[in-house]
Amino acid sequence: MEIIRKGVTKLREEGVKCIVVIGGIGNMVNSTARDILEMYAIIEKWKSEQYQFPEVPTTIENNTIVFVYGWFGLWNDDLFSVNDAKEVCKILLHILETIQNVKIITGIRMDLYTKYKSDLDEYRSLFENEIIIDFEKTSDEYLQDFDELKECCEMLGCRCKEITPDMLKGGGDELIEMPLKVEVLSKHHYFDIIDSYIKDNDILKAMKVHFTALEKKENPIYEWLMYICLKGHFSRTESFDKDLVSKMKFGIELSSFDEHYLHLRRYIRVSVLDPQTVSMEDTRYVFWHPFIYICAFHHLYEKDKSKIMNHCNVDAILQLVRPTSWENKTPSSYRFEVFADNEDVEIFRKRLHEFDLQNKYKEHPLVKDAPRKPSEDIEQ
């Protein structure tokens, strides 16, 4: 793709040590940045490393290119990570100043980049080389690939040929740009998703329909995906959460992951810091795109809000759940966020107290804007 060549060319220019890849929701920002990372590393014969914000190295070896992703929230805006971003920027600038041969790529969603750019003005040298993913150019490339897929589709009764460019450009999910919609419909080319998308033109809704069907048709696959959703990832180096499995009434066991991996890989990918030194033990598995995680989260939340608030990883709740008082604060009718009533918010606040995290997240609306009991006001 032209955008990948553009990014690599910019990094190879004299004096350029960093770029920021920017694109709209669903414009494949992270995958584009990873392709730039890998191509540059191959061309220059450098080492490549990836880090999920706010985790970054304090130092790295010469001849290394680094990609930092997940700024301001891996799945959505977490609302309170500006200070973390400033600390990360300080570390990255220090690396650039002290190590001669190093390059840094950052990947940030356009709406979050626009929202927080002024807060990071002191560190603008990290973001002065913008690689902006052009919606029209990338859409044409993805549409061409999708047309080829439709022509080759041999699934008896599949209605994929009814999906038109206008459907992909508009619909209830118009804030999600076409490349991601095409990628989802291509990678998950199943009757339930195709039919749902034709009916409602909403890719998030189509994926929720699919997860509901998956629970009935391929229950072990479904339970593993929901386990990964609740935990945020799966890794063999971390203990298998039997307590969570029991509370969710899942039937999966640790040994069954490898048994079902061939099917699970349709939905997940390997996430590693250093792909050149990866081992089976160090491998971390995540959903292949943050949007697929969001779809799984929405599916579980609609099924049972209390189980999400009681058992899902804290980061996901902070990024994807807002109190009902925030419903009118979201500028669009198409939302990644879900909304929790007072009862469900209280469940989450109790969890934060149990883990002694209430002060850390005191400015988050789930804590700050939540109704307080009289006894809590007295304590404060």
Coordinates of C-alpha atoms in Angstrom, one line a residue:
M1 CA 0.0 0.0 0.0
E2 CA 1.1 3.5 -0.8
I3 CA 0.7 4.7 2.8
I4 CA 3.2 2.1 4.0
R5 CA 5.8 3.1 1.4
K6 CA 5.2 6.8 2.4
G7 CA 5.8 6.0 6.1
V8 CA 9.0 4.0 5.4
T9 CA 10.3 6.7 3.0
K10 CA 9.7 9.4 5.6
L11 CA 11.6 7.4 8.3
R12 CA 14.5 7.0 5.9
E13 CA 14.9 10.7 5.4
E14 CA 18.0 12.3 7.0
G15 CA 17.2 13.7 10.4
V16 CA 13.8 12.0 10.8
K17 CA 13.7 9.9 13.9
C18 CA 10.0 9.5 14.5
I19 CA 6.6 9.5 12.8
V20 CA 3.0 9.4 14.0
V21 CA 0.5 7.4 12.1
I22 CA -3.0 8.9 12.3
G23 CA -6.4 7.7 10.9
G24 CA -10.1 7.7 11.6
I25 CA -11.9 5.0 13.5
G26 CA -11.5 1.8 11.5
N27 CA -8.8 3.1 9.1
M28 CA -6.4 0.3 10.3
V29 CA -4.0 2.7 12.1
N30 CA -2.2 0.1 14.1
S31 CA -1.9 -2.5 11.4
T32 CA -0.6 0.2 9.0
A33 CA 1.9 1.3 11.6
R34 CA 3.0 -2.3 12.2
D35 CA 3.5 -2.8 8.4
I36 CA 5.7 0.3 8.3
L37 CA 7.6 -1.0 11.3
E38 CA 8.3 -4.4 9.8
M39 CA 9.1 -3.0 6.3
Y40 CA 11.6 -0.5 7.7
A41 CA 13.2 -3.2 9.9
I42 CA 13.6 -5.5 6.9
I43 CA 15.1 -2.9 4.7
E44 CA 17.5 -1.5 7.2
K45 CA 18.2 -4.9 8.9
W46 CA 17.2 -3.4 12.3
K47 CA 15.5 -4.9 15.3
S48 CA 11.8 -4.0 15.8
E49 CA 9.9 -3.8 19.1
Q50 CA 6.3 -3.0 20.0
Y51 CA 4.9 -1.6 23.3
Q52 CA 1.4 -1.0 24.4
F53 CA 0.9 2.4 26.0
P54 CA 1.8 3.4 28.7
E55 CA 4.5 0.6 28.8
V56 CA 7.6 1.8 27.0
P57 CA 11.3 0.8 27.4
T58 CA 13.6 3.1 29.4
T59 CA 16.4 2.2 27.0
I60 CA 16.8 0.2 23.8
E61 CA 19.7 -1.1 21.7
N62 CA 21.1 0.7 18.7
N63 CA 19.6 0.0 15.3
T64 CA 16.1 -0.5 16.8
I65 CA 12.7 0.8 15.6
V66 CA 9.9 1.0 18.2
F67 CA 6.2 1.1 17.7
V68 CA 4.0 2.4 20.6
Y69 CA 0.3 1.8 20.3
G70 CA -2.8 2.1 22.4
W71 CA -2.4 5.8 23.3
F72 CA -5.1 7.1 25.6
G73 CA -6.7 3.7 25.8
L74 CA -6.3 0.5 23.8
W75 CA -10.0 0.1 23.1
N76 CA -11.4 3.6 23.6
D77 CA -10.7 6.9 25.4
D78 CA -9.9 6.2 29.0
L79 CA -10.4 9.9 29.9
F80 CA -7.5 10.3 32.4
S81 CA -4.2 9.2 30.8
V82 CA -2.8 12.6 29.7
N83 CA -0.3 12.5 32.6
D84 CA 0.7 9.0 31.5
A85 CA 1.1 10.3 28.0
K86 CA 3.4 13.1 29.1
E87 CA 5.6 10.6 31.0
V88 CA 5.8 8.3 28.0
C89 CA 6.8 11.3 25.8
K90 CA 9.6 12.2 28.2
I91 CA 11.0 8.7 28.1
L92 CA 10.7 8.5 24.3
L93 CA 12.5 11.9 23.9
H94 CA 15.2 10.8 26.2
I95 CA 15.7 7.6 24.1
L96 CA 15.9 9.7 20.9
E97 CA 18.4 12.1 22.6
T98 CA 20.7 9.4 24.0
I99 CA 20.7 6.7 21.4
Q100 CA 22.0 7.5 18.0
N101 CA 20.4 4.9 15.7
V102 CA 16.8 4.6 16.9
K103 CA 13.4 5.3 15.3
I104 CA 10.0 5.6 16.9
I105 CA 6.5 5.1 15.4
T106 CA 3.4 6.2 17.3
G107 CA -0.1 5.2 16.2
I108 CA -3.0 7.3 17.4
R109 CA -6.7 7.4 16.5
M110 CA -7.6 10.7 14.8
D111 CA -10.3 11.8 17.3
L112 CA -8.0 11.1 20.2
Y113 CA -5.0 12.8 18.5
T114 CA -7.1 15.9 17.9
K115 CA -8.5 15.9 21.4
Y116 CA -5.1 15.6 23.2
K117 CA -2.6 17.1 20.8
S118 CA -2.5 20.4 22.6
D119 CA -1.8 18.7 25.9
L120 CA 1.3 17.2 24.4
D121 CA 2.6 20.4 22.7
E122 CA 5.7 20.4 24.9
Y123 CA 6.7 17.1 23.1
R124 CA 5.6 18.1 19.6
S125 CA 8.9 16.9 18.1
L126 CA 7.6 13.3 18.5
F127 CA 4.5 14.2 16.4
E128 CA 5.8 16.6 13.8
N129 CA 6.0 14.0 11.0
E130 CA 2.4 13.0 10.5
I131 CA 1.5 10.1 8.3
I132 CA -2.3 10.6 7.8
I133 CA -4.2 7.6 6.3
D134 CA -6.2 9.0 3.5
F135 CA -9.8 7.5 3.7
E136 CA -10.6 7.7 0.0
K137 CA -7.3 6.0 -1.2
T138 CA -7.4 3.2 1.4
S139 CA -11.2 2.7 0.8
D140 CA -10.6 2.0 -2.9
E141 CA -7.9 -0.5 -2.2
Y142 CA -10.0 -2.4 0.4
L143 CA -13.1 -2.3 -1.9
Q144 CA -11.2 -3.8 -4.7
D145 CA -10.1 -6.7 -2.5
F146 CA -13.7 -7.1 -1.2
D147 CA -15.0 -7.2 -4.8
E148 CA -12.6 -10.0 -5.6
L149 CA -13.6 -11.9 -2.5
K150 CA -17.3 -11.6 -3.4
E151 CA -16.6 -12.9 -6.9
C152 CA -14.7 -15.9 -5.5
C153 CA -17.3 -16.7 -2.8
E154 CA -18.5 -20.3 -3.1
M155 CA -20.7 -20.4 0.0
L156 CA -24.1 -21.6 -1.1
G157 CA -26.7 -19.0 -0.3
C158 CA -24.3 -16.3 0.7
R159 CA -25.7 -12.8 0.1
C160 CA -22.3 -11.0 0.1
K161 CA -22.8 -9.8 -3.5
E162 CA -25.7 -7.7 -2.2
I163 CA -23.3 -5.5 -0.1
T164 CA -22.6 -2.4 -2.1
P165 CA -20.0 0.4 -1.6
D166 CA -22.8 2.8 -0.6
M167 CA -23.9 0.4 2.2
L168 CA -20.3 0.3 3.4
K169 CA -19.9 4.1 3.3
G170 CA -23.2 4.9 5.0
G171 CA -25.5 3.1 7.5
G172 CA -25.7 3.3 11.2
D173 CA -22.0 2.6 11.5
E174 CA -20.8 5.5 9.3
L175 CA -18.3 6.7 11.9
I176 CA -16.4 3.4 11.4
E177 CA -14.5 3.9 8.2
M178 CA -14.8 1.5 5.4
P179 CA -11.4 -0.4 5.6
L180 CA -12.3 -2.0 9.0
K181 CA -15.8 -2.9 7.8
V182 CA -14.4 -4.6 4.7
E183 CA -11.7 -6.4 6.8
V184 CA -14.3 -7.7 9.3
L185 CA -16.7 -8.9 6.5
S186 CA -13.8 -10.5 4.7
K187 CA -12.2 -12.2 7.7
H188 CA -15.5 -13.3 9.3
H189 CA -17.4 -14.2 6.1
Y190 CA -20.3 -16.0 7.8
F191 CA -24.0 -16.1 7.0
D192 CA -25.1 -14.5 10.3
I193 CA -22.7 -11.5 9.9
I194 CA -23.5 -11.0 6.2
D195 CA -27.3 -11.2 6.7
S196 CA -27.2 -8.9 9.7
Y197 CA -25.1 -6.3 7.9
I198 CA -27.4 -6.3 4.9
K199 CA -30.4 -5.8 7.2
D200 CA -29.0 -3.1 9.5
N201 CA -25.8 -1.7 8.0
D202 CA -24.2 -1.9 11.4
I203 CA -21.0 -3.9 11.7
L204 CA -20.9 -3.8 15.5
K205 CA -24.5 -5.1 15.7
A206 CA -23.5 -7.8 13.1
M207 CA -20.6 -9.0 15.2
K208 CA -22.9 -9.1 18.3
V209 CA -25.3 -11.3 16.4
H210 CA -22.4 -13.5 15.4
F211 CA -21.2 -14.0 19.0
T212 CA -24.8 -14.9 20.0
A213 CA -24.9 -17.5 17.3
L214 CA -21.4 -18.7 18.2
E215 CA -22.4 -19.4 21.8
K216 CA -24.9 -22.0 20.5
K217 CA -22.9 -23.5 17.6
E218 CA -19.3 -23.5 18.9
N219 CA -19.6 -23.1 22.6
P220 CA -15.9 -23.8 23.5
I221 CA -14.7 -21.2 21.0
Y222 CA -17.3 -18.7 22.3
E223 CA -16.3 -19.3 26.0
W224 CA -12.6 -18.9 25.2
L225 CA -13.3 -15.6 23.4
M226 CA -15.4 -14.3 26.2
Y227 CA -12.6 -15.4 28.7
I228 CA -10.1 -13.3 26.7
C229 CA -12.5 -10.4 26.6
L230 CA -13.0 -10.5 30.4
K231 CA -9.2 -10.8 31.1
G232 CA -8.1 -8.5 28.2
H233 CA -5.7 -11.2 26.9
F234 CA -4.6 -14.7 27.4
S235 CA -1.1 -15.8 28.2
R236 CA 0.3 -19.2 29.3
T237 CA 2.7 -17.4 31.6
E238 CA -0.2 -16.1 33.7
S239 CA -2.3 -18.4 35.9
F240 CA -5.5 -19.7 34.3
D241 CA -8.4 -18.0 36.2
K242 CA -10.4 -21.0 37.3
D243 CA -12.4 -18.7 39.7
L244 CA -13.5 -16.6 36.7
V245 CA -14.4 -19.7 34.7
S246 CA -16.5 -21.0 37.6
K247 CA -18.3 -17.7 38.1
M248 CA -19.1 -17.3 34.4
K249 CA -20.2 -21.0 34.3
F250 CA -17.8 -21.7 31.5
G251 CA -16.7 -25.3 30.7
I252 CA -13.2 -24.5 29.3
E253 CA -9.9 -25.8 30.7
L254 CA -6.4 -24.5 30.2
S255 CA -5.5 -27.5 28.0
S256 CA -8.4 -26.8 25.7
F257 CA -6.9 -23.6 24.3
D258 CA -4.5 -25.5 22.1
E259 CA -7.2 -28.0 21.2
H260 CA -9.3 -25.1 19.8
Y261 CA -6.6 -22.8 18.6
L262 CA -7.1 -23.5 14.9
H263 CA -10.6 -22.0 15.2
L264 CA -9.7 -19.4 17.8
R265 CA -7.1 -17.9 15.5
R266 CA -10.0 -16.6 13.3
Y267 CA -10.6 -14.0 16.1
I268 CA -7.3 -13.5 17.9
R269 CA -3.7 -12.8 17.0
V270 CA -0.3 -13.0 18.8
S271 CA 0.8 -9.8 20.6
V272 CA 4.5 -9.7 21.5
L273 CA 6.9 -7.0 22.4
D274 CA 9.8 -8.4 20.3
P275 CA 8.6 -10.7 17.5
Q276 CA 12.2 -11.8 16.8
T277 CA 12.6 -13.5 20.2
V278 CA 9.1 -14.8 20.8
S279 CA 8.6 -18.1 22.5
M280 CA 5.5 -20.2 23.1
E281 CA 5.6 -19.3 26.8
D282 CA 5.9 -15.5 26.2
T283 CA 3.1 -15.4 23.7
R284 CA 0.1 -13.2 24.6
Y285 CA -3.1 -13.6 22.6
V286 CA -5.5 -10.7 22.0
F287 CA -8.4 -10.0 19.6
W288 CA -7.0 -9.3 16.1
H289 CA -8.4 -5.7 16.2
P290 CA -9.6 -3.6 19.2
F291 CA -12.9 -3.2 17.5
I292 CA -13.6 -7.0 17.7
Y293 CA -12.8 -6.8 21.4
I294 CA -15.4 -3.9 21.7
C295 CA -18.0 -6.1 19.9
A296 CA -17.4 -9.0 22.4
F297 CA -17.6 -6.5 25.3
H298 CA -20.9 -5.1 24.0
H299 CA -22.2 -8.6 23.5
L300 CA -21.4 -9.6 27.1
Y301 CA -22.6 -6.3 28.5
E302 CA -26.0 -6.6 26.9
K303 CA -26.2 -10.2 28.0
D304 CA -25.4 -9.5 31.7
K305 CA -24.2 -6.0 32.8
S306 CA -23.4 -7.2 36.3
K307 CA -21.0 -9.9 35.2
I308 CA -19.0 -7.3 33.2
M309 CA -18.9 -4.9 36.1
N310 CA -18.0 -7.7 38.5
H311 CA -15.5 -9.6 36.5
C312 CA -14.2 -7.7 33.5
N313 CA -10.7 -6.2 33.5
V314 CA -10.7 -2.7 35.0
D315 CA -9.1 -1.0 31.9
A316 CA -11.9 -2.1 29.6
I317 CA -14.6 -0.9 32.0
L318 CA -12.8 2.5 32.4
Q319 CA -12.6 2.9 28.6
L320 CA -15.9 1.5 27.5
V321 CA -18.4 2.2 30.3
R322 CA -19.9 5.6 31.3
P323 CA -22.6 6.5 33.8
T324 CA -26.0 7.1 32.4
S325 CA -25.6 10.8 33.2
W326 CA -23.1 10.8 30.3
E327 CA -25.5 9.5 27.6
N328 CA -26.2 13.0 26.2
K329 CA -22.6 14.0 26.4
T330 CA -21.6 11.7 23.6
P331 CA -21.8 13.7 20.3
S332 CA -22.9 10.8 18.1
S333 CA -25.7 8.3 18.2
Y334 CA -23.2 5.6 17.2
R335 CA -21.2 4.9 20.4
F336 CA -18.4 2.6 21.5
E337 CA -19.4 3.3 25.1
V338 CA -22.1 1.5 27.0
F339 CA -23.9 3.1 29.9
A340 CA -24.3 1.8 33.5
D341 CA -27.0 2.7 35.9
N342 CA -26.3 3.5 39.6
E343 CA -26.5 -0.1 40.7
D344 CA -24.0 -1.3 38.2
V345 CA -21.7 1.7 38.9
E346 CA -21.7 0.8 42.6
I347 CA -20.6 -2.8 41.8
F348 CA -17.6 -1.4 40.0
R349 CA -16.8 1.2 42.7
K350 CA -16.8 -1.6 45.3
R351 CA -14.2 -3.5 43.2
L352 CA -12.0 -0.4 43.0
H353 CA -12.2 -0.1 46.8
E354 CA -11.3 -3.8 47.2
F355 CA -8.2 -3.3 45.1
D356 CA -7.4 0.1 46.7
L357 CA -7.7 1.8 43.3
Q358 CA -10.4 4.4 44.1
N359 CA -7.9 7.2 44.5
K360 CA -6.1 6.4 41.3
Y361 CA -9.3 6.6 39.3
K362 CA -11.1 9.2 41.4
E363 CA -11.4 11.6 38.4
H364 CA -13.0 9.0 36.1
P365 CA -16.8 9.7 35.7
L366 CA -17.6 6.2 37.0
V367 CA -16.1 7.3 40.3
K368 CA -16.4 11.1 40.3
D369 CA -19.9 11.4 38.8
A370 CA -21.4 8.4 40.6
P371 CA -24.0 9.0 43.4
R372 CA -22.4 8.7 46.8
K373 CA -23.8 7.2 49.9
P374 CA -24.1 9.6 52.9
S375 CA -21.6 7.6 54.8
E376 CA -19.0 8.1 52.1
D377 CA -19.4 11.8 52.1
I378 CA -18.8 11.8 55.9
E379 CA -15.6 9.7 55.4
Q380 CA -14.3 12.2 52.9

